[in-house]
Coordinates of C-alpha atoms and ligand atoms in Angstrom, one line a residue:
M1212 CA 117.4 102.1 83.0
L1213 CA 118.5 101.8 86.0
K1214 CA 119.6 98.6 87.0
A1215 CA 119.1 97.4 90.7
D1216 CA 122.7 96.0 90.8
M1217 CA 124.2 99.8 90.0
S1218 CA 127.5 99.9 92.2
T1219 CA 128.4 102.6 94.1
A1220 CA 130.6 103.5 92.0
D1221 CA 128.2 103.7 89.3
W1222 CA 125.6 105.4 91.1
R1223 CA 128.3 108.2 91.8
A1224 CA 129.6 108.8 88.1
L1225 CA 125.8 109.0 87.3
D1226 CA 125.0 111.7 90.4
Q1227 CA 128.0 113.5 88.7
A1228 CA 126.6 114.0 85.7
H1229 CA 123.2 114.7 86.1
H1230 CA 122.2 116.0 89.8
V1231 CA 123.2 119.3 91.2
H1232 CA 122.9 118.9 95.2
S1233 CA 121.2 121.0 97.6
F1234 CA 123.9 123.2 100.2
T1235 CA 126.7 121.0 98.6
D1236 CA 130.0 122.0 97.4
P1237 CA 130.2 119.8 94.0
R1238 CA 134.0 120.3 94.1
A1239 CA 133.9 118.6 98.1
M1240 CA 131.6 116.0 97.3
N1241 CA 132.9 114.7 94.3
V1242 CA 137.2 114.0 95.9
K1243 CA 134.6 112.0 98.1
G1244 CA 132.0 110.8 96.0
T1245 CA 128.4 111.1 96.9
R1246 CA 126.9 108.7 99.6
V1247 CA 124.1 107.0 98.4
I1248 CA 121.4 106.2 101.0
T1249 CA 119.5 103.0 99.9
R1250 CA 117.3 101.8 102.6
A1251 CA 116.2 102.7 106.3
D1252 CA 114.9 100.8 109.2
G1253 CA 114.3 102.1 112.7
V1254 CA 116.9 104.6 113.5
Y1255 CA 119.2 103.1 111.0
V1256 CA 119.9 103.6 107.3
W1257 CA 122.4 101.8 104.8
D1258 CA 124.5 103.2 102.0
S1259 CA 124.8 101.4 98.5
D1260 CA 128.1 99.4 99.9
G1261 CA 125.8 98.3 102.2
A1262 CA 127.4 100.4 105.7
K1263 CA 124.5 100.6 108.8
L1264 CA 124.5 103.8 109.8
L1265 CA 122.8 105.2 113.2
D1266 CA 121.0 108.3 111.6
A1267 CA 121.1 111.0 114.8
M1268 CA 119.7 113.4 112.1
A1269 CA 116.8 111.9 111.9
G1270 CA 117.2 112.9 108.0
L1271 CA 117.1 116.2 108.5
W1272 CA 115.8 116.6 111.8
C1273 CA 112.7 115.3 110.4
V1274 CA 112.0 111.3 110.9
N1275 CA 110.3 112.0 114.1
V1276 CA 108.7 108.1 114.0
G1277 CA 111.6 106.4 113.2
Y1278 CA 112.1 104.7 109.6
G1279 CA 110.2 101.9 108.0
R1280 CA 106.8 102.2 109.7
K1281 CA 104.5 100.1 107.8
E1282 CA 101.3 102.2 109.0
L1283 CA 102.4 105.0 107.1
V1284 CA 103.3 103.2 104.1
E1285 CA 99.4 101.9 104.1
A1286 CA 98.0 105.1 105.0
G1287 CA 100.2 106.5 101.6
R1288 CA 98.9 103.8 99.6
A1289 CA 95.0 103.4 100.8
Q1290 CA 94.7 107.1 100.2
M1291 CA 96.2 107.1 96.7
E1292 CA 94.0 104.1 95.7
V1293 CA 91.3 106.0 96.6
L1294 CA 91.7 109.4 95.6
P1295 CA 95.1 110.3 94.8
Y1296 CA 94.6 113.9 94.2
Y1297 CA 92.3 116.5 94.7
N1298 CA 92.6 120.1 96.0
N1299 CA 91.4 123.0 98.7
H1300 CA 91.3 125.9 95.5
F1301 CA 87.7 127.3 94.2
Q1302 CA 85.8 126.0 97.1
S1303 CA 86.8 122.5 97.1
A1304 CA 88.0 120.1 100.1
T1305 CA 89.0 116.1 100.7
P1306 CA 87.9 114.7 104.1
Q1307 CA 92.0 114.0 104.6
M1308 CA 93.1 118.0 104.5
I1309 CA 89.5 118.7 107.0
E1310 CA 90.2 115.9 109.2
L1311 CA 94.4 117.1 109.0
A1312 CA 93.3 120.4 110.2
S1313 CA 91.3 119.9 113.0
L1314 CA 93.8 117.2 114.0
I1315 CA 96.7 120.0 114.3
A1316 CA 93.9 122.6 115.8
E1317 CA 93.9 119.5 118.6
V1318 CA 97.5 119.6 119.5
T1319 CA 98.6 123.1 118.7
P1320 CA 98.0 125.3 121.5
P1321 CA 94.7 126.5 122.3
G1322 CA 93.9 129.5 120.3
L1323 CA 95.6 128.5 116.9
D1324 CA 92.9 127.0 115.6
Q1325 CA 93.0 127.6 111.6
I1326 CA 95.4 126.4 109.6
V1327 CA 96.6 127.1 105.9
F1328 CA 98.5 123.9 104.0
A1329 CA 101.7 124.0 101.8
N1330 CA 104.7 121.7 100.6
S1331 CA 107.6 122.5 102.3
G1332 CA 108.8 124.4 105.5
S1333 CA 109.8 127.6 102.6
E1334 CA 106.4 127.7 101.7
A1335 CA 105.0 127.8 105.4
I1336 CA 107.2 130.6 105.8
D1337 CA 106.8 132.6 102.5
T1338 CA 102.9 132.0 103.6
V1339 CA 103.0 133.7 106.4
L1340 CA 104.7 135.7 105.3
R1341 CA 101.8 136.9 102.7
M1342 CA 98.9 136.2 105.4
V1343 CA 100.8 138.8 107.8
R1344 CA 101.0 141.5 105.1
H1345 CA 97.3 140.7 103.4
F1346 CA 96.3 140.9 108.2
W1347 CA 97.9 143.9 108.8
R1348 CA 96.1 145.5 105.4
L1349 CA 93.2 144.4 106.3
Q1350 CA 93.1 146.4 109.6
G1351 CA 94.1 149.4 107.8
R1352 CA 97.4 149.3 108.7
P1353 CA 99.2 148.6 105.3
S1354 CA 102.8 150.3 106.4
K1355 CA 102.7 147.5 108.8
Q1356 CA 105.3 145.8 106.0
I1357 CA 108.9 144.5 107.4
F1358 CA 109.5 141.5 108.8
I1359 CA 112.2 141.0 111.5
G1360 CA 114.4 137.6 111.9
R1361 CA 117.6 137.5 113.9
S1362 CA 121.5 136.2 112.5
L1363 CA 121.8 132.1 112.3
G1364 CA 117.9 131.9 111.8
Y1365 CA 117.0 129.5 109.1
H1366 CA 113.5 129.7 107.7
G1367 CA 114.4 128.1 104.3
S1368 CA 115.9 128.7 100.9
T1369 CA 113.0 130.6 98.5
L1370 CA 114.2 133.8 98.0
A1371 CA 111.6 135.3 100.8
A1372 CA 112.8 132.6 103.2
T1373 CA 116.2 133.3 102.8
S1374 CA 115.7 137.0 103.2
L1375 CA 114.2 136.2 106.4
G1376 CA 116.8 133.5 107.5
G1377 CA 120.2 135.3 108.8
M1378 CA 122.7 132.9 107.6
A1379 CA 125.5 135.2 105.7
H1380 CA 126.8 132.8 103.2
M1381 CA 123.0 132.1 101.8
H1382 CA 122.5 135.8 101.6
G1383 CA 126.2 136.3 99.7
M1384 CA 125.2 133.4 97.0
D1385 CA 122.9 135.6 95.2
N1386 CA 122.8 138.5 96.6
A1387 CA 119.3 139.5 96.4
L1388 CA 118.1 140.3 99.5
L1389 CA 114.6 141.3 99.5
P1390 CA 113.5 144.9 100.8
G1391 CA 111.5 144.7 104.0
F1392 CA 113.5 142.0 106.0
E1393 CA 115.8 143.0 108.8
H1394 CA 117.7 141.5 111.6
I1395 CA 118.4 141.2 115.4
G1396 CA 121.5 138.9 116.3
H1397 CA 121.0 135.4 118.0
P1398 CA 121.0 134.6 121.9
H1399 CA 124.0 132.5 122.4
W1400 CA 125.2 133.2 125.4
Y1401 CA 128.2 130.7 125.4
T1402 CA 129.3 132.7 122.5
Q1403 CA 127.7 136.2 122.5
G1404 CA 127.3 136.3 126.3
G1405 CA 130.7 137.7 127.6
D1406 CA 131.0 138.2 131.3
L1407 CA 126.9 138.8 131.7
T1408 CA 124.9 135.6 133.1
P1409 CA 122.9 133.6 130.8
E1410 CA 119.5 135.4 132.6
A1411 CA 121.3 139.2 132.0
F1412 CA 122.5 138.1 128.3
G1413 CA 119.0 136.8 127.7
L1414 CA 117.3 140.0 128.6
E1415 CA 119.9 142.3 126.5
A1416 CA 119.7 140.1 123.3
A1417 CA 115.4 140.0 123.6
R1418 CA 115.8 144.1 123.8
E1419 CA 118.2 144.1 120.3
L1420 CA 114.0 143.5 119.4
E1421 CA 112.7 146.8 120.9
A1422 CA 115.3 148.7 119.7
K1423 CA 115.1 147.7 116.3
I1424 CA 111.2 148.3 116.4
L1425 CA 111.3 151.7 117.7
E1426 CA 114.7 152.2 115.1
L1427 CA 111.9 151.2 112.2
G1428 CA 108.7 152.6 113.5
P1429 CA 106.4 150.1 115.0
E1430 CA 104.0 151.2 112.5
N1431 CA 106.0 149.6 109.7
V1432 CA 107.0 146.5 111.6
A1433 CA 104.7 143.5 110.9
A1434 CA 106.1 140.4 112.9
F1435 CA 109.1 139.3 114.5
I1436 CA 109.8 135.8 113.2
G1437 CA 111.7 133.1 115.6
E1438 CA 112.6 129.4 115.7
P1439 CA 112.1 128.4 119.5
V1440 CA 115.2 126.4 119.5
Q1441 CA 117.5 127.9 116.4
G1442 CA 118.1 124.6 114.7
A1443 CA 120.1 124.7 111.4
G1444 CA 122.2 127.6 113.3
G1445 CA 123.5 125.2 116.1
V1446 CA 120.6 124.4 117.8
I1447 CA 120.9 127.9 120.0
V1448 CA 118.5 127.4 123.4
P1449 CA 117.9 130.4 124.5
P1450 CA 118.2 131.4 128.1
S1451 CA 115.1 131.5 130.0
T1452 CA 114.4 134.9 130.1
Y1453 CA 114.6 135.0 126.1
W1454 CA 111.1 134.5 125.2
P1455 CA 108.8 136.3 128.1
E1456 CA 111.0 139.3 126.7
I1457 CA 110.5 138.9 123.1
Q1458 CA 106.7 138.5 123.9
R1459 CA 106.5 141.2 126.3
I1460 CA 107.6 143.4 123.5
C1461 CA 106.0 142.6 120.2
R1462 CA 102.9 142.8 122.2
L1463 CA 103.9 146.3 123.5
Y1464 CA 104.4 147.4 119.9
D1465 CA 101.4 145.2 118.2
V1466 CA 104.0 143.6 116.1
L1467 CA 102.8 139.9 115.7
L1468 CA 105.2 137.1 116.8
V1469 CA 105.8 133.8 114.5
A1470 CA 106.9 130.7 115.9
D1471 CA 108.8 128.3 113.2
E1472 CA 108.3 125.2 114.6
V1473 CA 109.5 123.2 111.3
I1474 CA 112.1 121.8 113.4
C1475 CA 110.8 122.0 117.1
G1476 CA 107.3 120.7 116.3
F1477 CA 106.0 117.3 116.9
G1478 CA 107.4 116.5 120.3
R1479 CA 111.1 117.3 119.4
T1480 CA 111.7 119.4 122.5
G1481 CA 109.4 117.1 124.8
S1482 CA 106.5 119.6 124.3
W1483 CA 104.4 119.3 121.1
F1484 CA 106.0 121.9 120.3
G1485 CA 108.9 124.0 121.2
S1486 CA 106.6 127.0 121.9
Q1487 CA 104.8 125.3 125.0
T1488 CA 108.4 124.4 126.1
F1489 CA 109.5 127.9 126.2
G1490 CA 106.0 129.6 127.3
I1491 CA 105.5 131.5 124.1
E1492 CA 102.0 132.3 122.7
P1493 CA 102.5 132.9 119.2
D1494 CA 100.0 134.5 116.6
L1495 CA 101.0 132.0 113.9
M1496 CA 103.3 128.9 113.9
T1497 CA 104.6 127.0 111.2
M1498 CA 105.0 123.7 111.0
A1499 CA 106.5 120.9 108.6
K1500 CA 109.4 118.0 108.9
G1501 CA 107.6 116.2 112.1
L1502 CA 104.1 116.6 110.9
S1503 CA 104.1 113.2 108.3
S1504 CA 108.0 112.7 110.2
G1505 CA 109.5 113.5 106.4
Y1506 CA 107.7 110.3 104.8
V1507 CA 105.7 112.7 102.4
P1508 CA 106.3 116.8 101.8
I1509 CA 103.5 118.6 103.7
S1510 CA 103.6 121.9 105.7
A1511 CA 100.9 124.1 107.5
V1512 CA 100.9 127.2 109.4
A1513 CA 98.5 127.5 112.2
M1514 CA 96.9 131.0 112.9
N1515 CA 95.2 132.5 115.8
A1516 CA 91.4 134.0 116.0
R1517 CA 92.8 137.6 115.4
V1518 CA 94.3 136.5 112.4
A1519 CA 92.3 134.0 110.8
D1520 CA 89.1 135.6 111.4
T1521 CA 90.4 139.2 109.4
I1522 CA 91.6 137.6 106.5
N1523 CA 88.1 134.7 106.3
Q1524 CA 86.4 138.5 106.7
G1525 CA 88.7 140.2 103.9
G1526 CA 87.3 138.6 100.3
L1527 CA 89.6 136.1 98.4
I1528 CA 92.5 134.6 99.9
A1529 CA 94.6 135.1 96.5
H1530 CA 97.5 132.1 98.1
G1531 CA 97.9 128.5 97.7
Y1532 CA 99.7 125.7 95.9
T1533 CA 98.5 122.9 93.8
Y1534 CA 99.5 120.8 96.6
S1535 CA 97.9 122.6 99.4
G1536 CA 96.5 119.4 101.7
H1537 CA 97.4 117.1 99.3
P1538 CA 95.3 113.9 100.1
V1539 CA 97.7 111.6 100.1
A1540 CA 100.0 113.6 102.2
C1541 CA 97.7 114.2 104.8
A1542 CA 96.8 110.7 105.2
V1543 CA 100.2 109.9 106.2
A1544 CA 100.4 113.0 108.4
I1545 CA 97.3 111.8 110.6
E1546 CA 98.3 108.5 110.3
N1547 CA 102.0 110.0 111.7
I1548 CA 100.1 111.7 114.3
G1549 CA 98.2 109.3 115.3
I1550 CA 101.7 107.4 116.2
I1551 CA 102.7 110.2 118.1
R1552 CA 99.9 109.9 120.3
R1553 CA 99.2 106.0 120.6
E1554 CA 103.1 105.8 121.7
G1555 CA 103.2 108.6 123.7
L1556 CA 106.7 110.0 122.1
V1557 CA 106.4 113.2 123.6
E1558 CA 106.1 112.4 126.9
R1559 CA 108.7 109.7 126.1
V1560 CA 111.0 112.6 125.0
R1561 CA 110.0 114.9 128.1
E1562 CA 110.5 112.2 130.7
D1563 CA 113.0 109.7 129.5
V1564 CA 115.2 109.5 126.0
G1565 CA 115.0 113.1 126.0
P1566 CA 117.1 114.1 129.5
Y1567 CA 118.5 110.5 129.3
L1568 CA 120.8 112.0 125.9
Q1569 CA 121.2 115.2 127.4
S1570 CA 123.0 113.6 130.7
R1571 CA 125.0 111.2 129.0
L1572 CA 126.1 114.2 126.2
Q1573 CA 127.3 116.4 129.3
Q1574 CA 129.4 113.6 130.7
L1575 CA 130.9 113.1 127.1
A1576 CA 131.5 116.4 127.1
E1577 CA 133.4 116.6 130.6
E1578 CA 135.6 113.5 129.5
S1579 CA 136.5 115.6 126.0
P1580 CA 139.0 118.0 126.0
I1581 CA 137.6 119.7 123.1
V1582 CA 133.4 120.2 124.3
G1583 CA 133.1 123.2 125.8
E1584 CA 129.1 123.3 125.6
V1585 CA 126.4 120.9 125.8
R1586 CA 122.8 122.9 124.6
G1587 CA 119.6 121.2 123.7
V1588 CA 116.6 120.1 125.1
G1589 CA 114.5 116.9 124.3
L1590 CA 115.8 115.4 121.2
M1591 CA 117.8 118.0 119.9
A1592 CA 121.5 119.3 121.0
A1593 CA 124.6 120.3 119.9
L1594 CA 128.2 120.4 121.3
Q1595 CA 130.3 123.2 120.8
L1596 CA 133.8 122.2 120.0
V1597 CA 136.8 124.7 121.5
R1598 CA 140.1 125.6 121.4
D1599 CA 139.7 126.8 125.4
K1600 CA 137.3 125.1 127.9
A1601 CA 138.0 127.9 130.5
T1602 CA 137.9 130.9 128.2
R1603 CA 135.0 129.8 125.9
E1604 CA 137.3 130.1 123.3
V1605 CA 135.0 128.0 120.2
C1606 CA 136.8 126.6 117.4
T1607 CA 137.0 128.4 113.9
A1608 CA 137.0 127.3 110.4
E1609 CA 140.6 126.9 110.3
D1610 CA 140.7 124.3 113.1
N1611 CA 137.8 122.3 110.6
A1612 CA 136.9 120.5 113.6
A1613 CA 133.3 120.0 113.3
I1614 CA 134.3 118.2 109.4
L1615 CA 136.4 115.8 110.9
C1616 CA 134.5 115.0 113.8
R1617 CA 131.5 114.6 111.3
D1618 CA 133.5 112.5 109.2
Y1619 CA 135.5 109.8 111.8
A1620 CA 131.6 109.8 113.0
A1621 CA 130.5 108.8 109.7
D1622 CA 133.4 106.2 108.8
N1623 CA 132.6 104.9 112.3
G1624 CA 128.9 104.0 111.8
L1625 CA 127.0 107.3 113.0
I1626 CA 125.8 110.6 110.8
A1627 CA 126.0 113.6 113.0
R1628 CA 125.7 117.3 111.6
A1629 CA 128.7 119.3 111.6
L1630 CA 126.9 123.2 112.3
G1631 CA 129.5 125.5 112.2
Q1632 CA 132.0 124.1 114.7
A1633 CA 129.5 122.8 116.9
M1634 CA 128.2 118.8 116.1
A1635 CA 124.1 118.8 116.0
L1636 CA 122.2 115.6 116.8
S1637 CA 118.0 115.3 116.6
P1638 CA 117.7 111.5 116.2
P1639 CA 114.3 110.1 115.5
L1640 CA 111.6 110.1 118.6
T1641 CA 112.0 106.4 118.6
I1642 CA 115.5 106.0 119.8
T1643 CA 116.1 103.5 122.8
R1644 CA 118.1 104.1 125.5
G1645 CA 120.7 101.4 124.0
E1646 CA 120.6 103.5 121.0
I1647 CA 121.4 106.4 122.4
D1648 CA 124.5 104.5 124.3
E1649 CA 125.6 103.4 121.1
L1650 CA 125.3 106.9 119.6
I1651 CA 127.7 108.2 122.5
S1652 CA 129.9 105.5 122.5
K1653 CA 130.4 106.3 118.2
L1654 CA 130.3 110.7 118.6
G1655 CA 132.6 109.6 121.7
S1656 CA 135.2 108.1 119.3
A1657 CA 134.5 110.5 116.9
L1658 CA 135.7 113.2 119.4
D1659 CA 139.0 111.5 120.6
H1660 CA 140.1 111.1 116.8
T1661 CA 139.0 114.7 116.5
A1662 CA 141.2 115.8 119.3
R1663 CA 144.1 113.6 118.3
A1664 CA 143.8 114.9 114.8
L1665 CA 143.9 118.7 116.5
G1666 CA 147.0 117.4 119.0
R1667 CA 144.7 117.9 121.9
L1668 CA 144.9 114.5 123.1
Ligands
PMP2591 N1 112.0 126.3 108.9 C1 112.9 125.7 109.7 C2 113.4 126.3 111.5 C3 113.9 124.8 109.2 O1 114.7 124.6 109.9 C4 113.7 124.5 108.1 C5 114.5 123.8 107.0 N2 115.8 122.8 107.8 C6 112.9 124.9 106.9 C7 112.1 126.9 107.7 C8 112.6 125.1 105.8 O2 111.9 123.7 105.8 P1 112.3 123.2 104.1 O3 113.6 122.9 103.8 O4 110.8 122.0 104.0 O5 111.7 124.2 103.1

């Protein structure tokens, strides 16, 4: 039996003995020891030593309404009391899944009105893959099977989501990419754009899609899938020309366009969905994280009428999970959407704290010798660590700059994430200007420490 007075050393020993972590090198972790997080409130978390950390990643880009929201606790508790579980298989439903589906249809862009539930971003992606192939088969075009994703795209870590994503280290782990997945490059002007203007580069990057479709044959391509802003790939904000061109190409060749909104959804970019920020009109959209602010696992896929009507007329939908539309998760998500609406969090990100964070980061970048680029929109951002600002030469894995900076930040009470050689931020949407000032001051001092360690200050 675990005791409430377990010490950090006790937790670490037990953790090492029995628990395999996600996206972690156990050898490195066990030198340092696991960080055990025990409680949270607002934008802060506390570890088992009592240290207070400003969580500038909102967990894994997900705690949009902040920690410690009593309304969400109560919504989950009350639902468990009345009906802790029922499912949507075999013509059943619960009021919560019906209400949540209609609420999601309200907040998604017009036309995305039919909702499929799942439990994680990865499962939402797998759902898209199955629904899209089903759609094309029902349309009498069964050869349209191939999905096109992007390098540094992240869509989850099931076998199918890994195959769709463009993370080389994930592909390398089990050497088991499924057939039917192809990739084009990612639209990061700073590292890929060379002498082109960002706008010209955006068009060039989008036209890789056209070349790939023509190479594969449009009759074989089912869909293109992209995150409006690539999150785990490094907060890659594409040039303004990129998404309109991607959309034009998808329409021209009748390739479905899927927006993976798992990070961008629910206010992160200053609109309800990243698609709205970038003027994308997707045929399907995935969402997870911010749907429940991470309080309980739940995800969803929204489909437009063309896709949904075909599927709804196509006979048995042989897909679904035990917990699709779980009533407790739905009850929490309904309340979570209520909070986002009542507190005007989307507008707050767009008009107030989003621009404030971005402008404070620009100042930091100007002052720091090792930050070459600030990229971001709303409350997601990354600082690119560079060897040379003038030539845009970025730091390499050998410099180890981002890991150093992340560790300095943590020692100083700030959780930021190292993505490649960039520092990523994605705080709760409830963060105040005062808390942003604290974030900036802590990050600034971590950057100074890093610059000193690299001999650049
Ligand atoms: N898509 C995107 C864009 C994501 O960022 C993530 C998770 N970070 C996923 C899908 C997978 O979500 P999950 O980890 O819930 O399976």
